[in-house]
Amino acid sequence: MFVVGLTGGIGSGKTAASDYLAEKGIVVVDADLASRVVVEPGQPALDEIEARFGSSVIAADGTLDRRALRERVFADPEERKALEAITHPAIGAEIMRQLQAARSPYTVLVSPLLLETSQHKMAQRILLVDVPEALQIARTTARDTVAAEQVEAIMAAQMPRAEKLARADDVVVNDGDLSHLHAQLDTLHAQYLAMTTGQQ
Ligand code: ATP
């Protein structure tokens, strides 16, 4: 199993990059999707959340009331840690399950928190989508219709760009049009295929 961990800040182009690799037949495992699956009704993590945070974080239909939970953990590091102690292992297990089921020459694990969590340990290679900060703000505000200040606040809470760059094995710079991004990915895709030859 050869896993490329794909990460980058908010609005950097992770989805744009992973969509392109998926078009080439590469299985993409999405950590954000996995994080939603593990708190669906019937999942053990949801029961643990209810046991720890109370029924006020469960909506009438039995699903997780994300807003209520967010309010509980917002600005309270202890509460946040307690939540992550429940969710992170469950998300990691769900990601591993999907990675093991994947059948393509290599697999991409796309995650905004690849480096901040232990998820990077599941990847043999770290691929960073890097983007100049002004462009990151412009693209995110255009996509999400949020204020630039809000995007800047999220960026400030994320791992600094320099630290991500230092930890990446490979970097694509998403500072042009999509064909510019795709051309860089073509080169890396060929390299990853070469690296996985003989591993299957
Ligand atoms: P998030 O972590 O916030 O989900 P992301 O890293 O997955 O974001 P994308 O959604 O891929 O980022 O890209 C952010 C926005 O920028 C999207 O609207 C996308 O279409 C656009 N975008 C990405 N790359 C390019 C590019 N090279 N040229 C033009 N627009 C782009």
XYZ file of C-alpha atoms and ligand atoms in Angstrom:
231
model
C 0.000 0.000 0.000
C 1.516 3.303 -1.113
C -0.298 6.325 0.271
C 0.285 9.914 -0.765
C -0.960 12.291 1.918
C -2.248 15.462 0.274
C -2.649 18.547 2.397
C -2.683 22.338 2.289
C -4.367 25.288 3.961
C -7.946 26.418 3.514
C -8.776 27.040 -0.135
C -5.292 26.017 -1.292
C -6.636 23.631 -3.935
C -6.615 20.212 -2.245
C -9.907 19.264 -3.856
C -8.827 20.610 -7.246
C -5.662 18.482 -6.990
C -7.302 15.306 -5.698
C -10.126 15.548 -8.273
C -7.501 15.569 -11.007
C -5.689 12.513 -9.624
C -9.044 10.755 -9.234
C -9.677 11.382 -12.948
C -6.510 9.406 -13.591
C -7.968 6.422 -11.740
C -6.329 7.042 -8.379
C -8.517 6.270 -5.364
C -8.937 9.321 -3.126
C -9.758 8.856 0.547
C -11.147 12.062 2.034
C -10.490 12.637 5.747
C -13.325 15.194 5.936
C -15.800 12.606 4.678
C -14.408 10.002 7.094
C -14.867 12.476 9.951
C -18.561 12.715 9.081
C -19.056 8.960 8.722
C -17.770 8.209 12.232
C -20.365 10.423 13.939
C -23.375 9.105 12.056
C -26.168 7.586 14.172
C -25.263 4.068 15.263
C -21.522 4.742 15.255
C -19.731 4.211 18.598
C -18.114 7.676 18.461
C -21.540 9.356 18.479
C -22.550 7.414 21.607
C -19.272 8.422 23.260
C -19.867 12.070 22.365
C -23.351 11.917 23.884
C -21.953 10.254 27.031
C -19.297 12.960 27.413
C -21.158 16.091 26.288
C -24.781 15.226 27.052
C -27.939 14.942 24.999
C -27.919 18.688 24.209
C -25.447 17.959 21.379
C -27.796 15.393 19.801
C -30.574 16.706 17.540
C -34.155 15.452 17.768
C -33.602 13.125 14.801
C -30.643 11.439 16.533
C -27.930 13.059 14.444
C -25.063 15.104 15.844
C -25.943 18.748 16.425
C -22.663 20.125 15.097
C -23.460 23.699 15.967
C -24.245 22.847 19.600
C -21.079 20.761 19.853
C -18.989 23.497 18.249
C -20.305 25.974 20.808
C -19.359 23.595 23.633
C -15.759 23.117 22.477
C -15.174 26.586 21.050
C -12.643 28.497 23.131
C -12.330 25.640 25.639
C -9.166 23.646 24.950
C -10.030 20.962 27.529
C -13.410 20.277 25.964
C -11.853 20.294 22.520
C -9.229 17.783 23.625
C -11.922 15.526 25.069
C -13.796 15.630 21.769
C -10.677 14.902 19.734
C -9.799 11.983 22.018
C -13.088 10.439 20.874
C -13.102 11.430 17.215
C -9.475 11.229 16.096
C -8.976 7.486 16.728
C -12.331 6.748 15.070
C -11.472 8.895 12.041
C -8.033 7.263 11.806
C -9.589 3.793 11.853
C -12.149 4.745 9.192
C -9.406 6.209 6.970
C -7.317 3.056 7.391
C -10.323 0.897 6.492
C -10.850 2.889 3.284
C -7.136 2.891 2.417
C -6.975 -0.882 2.791
C -9.999 -1.311 0.534
C -8.503 0.939 -2.155
C -7.349 -0.691 -5.355
C -5.228 1.649 -7.444
C -1.467 1.851 -8.058
C -1.271 4.292 -5.168
C -3.873 5.994 -3.002
C -4.314 9.643 -2.078
C -5.337 10.579 1.454
C -6.579 14.163 1.294
C -6.769 15.897 4.651
C -6.577 19.482 5.896
C -5.234 18.101 9.200
C -2.784 15.571 7.827
C 0.220 17.099 9.595
C -1.656 18.317 12.691
C -2.960 14.833 13.526
C -1.362 11.400 13.365
C -2.929 10.888 9.923
C 0.421 11.648 8.268
C 1.733 8.376 9.714
C -0.513 6.519 7.275
C 1.203 8.200 4.301
C 4.511 7.266 2.741
C 4.778 10.631 1.066
C 3.503 14.126 1.948
C 2.285 16.288 -0.931
C 1.577 19.920 -0.101
C -0.582 22.202 -2.201
C 1.004 25.571 -1.612
C -0.491 28.878 -2.656
C 0.422 32.526 -2.070
C -1.666 33.818 0.816
C -3.354 36.625 -1.140
C -4.603 34.114 -3.717
C -5.695 31.727 -0.978
C -7.858 34.482 0.536
C -9.224 35.587 -2.860
C -10.219 32.037 -3.902
C -11.734 31.133 -0.554
C -13.820 34.299 -0.287
C -15.033 33.783 -3.870
C -15.976 30.163 -3.160
C -17.541 30.499 0.288
C -18.721 34.138 0.315
C -17.030 34.690 3.668
C -15.176 37.825 4.725
C -11.435 37.995 4.112
C -10.968 38.581 7.877
C -12.659 35.267 8.628
C -10.403 33.413 6.187
C -7.357 35.134 7.695
C -8.466 34.020 11.184
C -8.769 30.407 9.975
C -5.366 30.646 8.283
C -3.834 31.996 11.502
C -5.188 28.980 13.414
C -3.768 26.511 10.876
C -0.194 25.235 10.861
C 2.049 27.960 9.414
C 2.818 27.628 5.729
C 6.596 27.518 6.362
C 6.232 24.568 8.723
C 4.093 22.685 6.215
C 6.639 23.376 3.487
C 9.429 22.040 5.709
C 7.549 18.793 6.300
C 6.430 18.135 2.728
C 8.206 15.683 0.427
C 6.577 17.194 -2.646
C 5.031 20.607 -3.289
C 2.742 21.832 -6.037
C 2.380 25.591 -6.257
C -1.206 26.424 -7.170
C -0.561 29.994 -8.280
C -1.741 29.765 -11.861
C -4.704 28.350 -13.728
C -5.838 24.748 -13.388
C -3.656 23.582 -16.274
C -0.627 24.889 -14.350
C -1.694 22.774 -11.361
C -2.410 19.745 -13.537
C 0.987 19.901 -15.267
C 2.767 19.731 -11.897
C 0.556 16.833 -10.846
C 1.292 14.977 -14.091
C 4.985 14.969 -13.166
C 4.328 13.775 -9.622
C 1.803 11.160 -10.765
C 4.472 9.641 -13.023
C 6.945 9.662 -10.131
C 4.480 7.989 -7.761
C 3.700 5.307 -10.330
C 7.433 4.661 -10.688
C 7.826 4.499 -6.901
C 5.014 1.978 -6.529
C 6.243 -0.331 -9.276
C 7.049 -3.637 -7.646
C 5.111 -2.783 -4.476
C 1.777 -4.244 -5.590
P -10.782 23.625 1.695
O -9.705 23.070 2.570
O -11.217 24.957 2.170
O -11.909 22.668 1.466
P -9.318 23.117 -0.800
O -7.892 23.141 -0.394
O -9.948 21.789 -1.088
O -10.167 23.949 0.231
P -10.310 23.906 -3.410
O -11.747 23.818 -3.008
O -9.758 22.857 -4.302
O -9.395 24.047 -2.094
O -9.978 25.330 -4.068
C -10.481 26.533 -3.485
C -11.208 27.349 -4.553
O -10.263 27.796 -5.496
C -12.255 26.550 -5.323
O -13.324 27.378 -5.641
C -11.502 26.122 -6.579
O -12.353 25.906 -7.667
C -10.571 27.299 -6.796
N -9.304 26.922 -7.401
C -8.432 25.985 -6.979
N -7.352 25.935 -7.771
C -7.540 26.867 -8.743
C -6.763 27.318 -9.874
N -5.578 26.794 -10.160
N -7.290 28.277 -10.646
C -8.478 28.819 -10.350
N -9.250 28.468 -9.314
C -8.799 27.500 -8.508
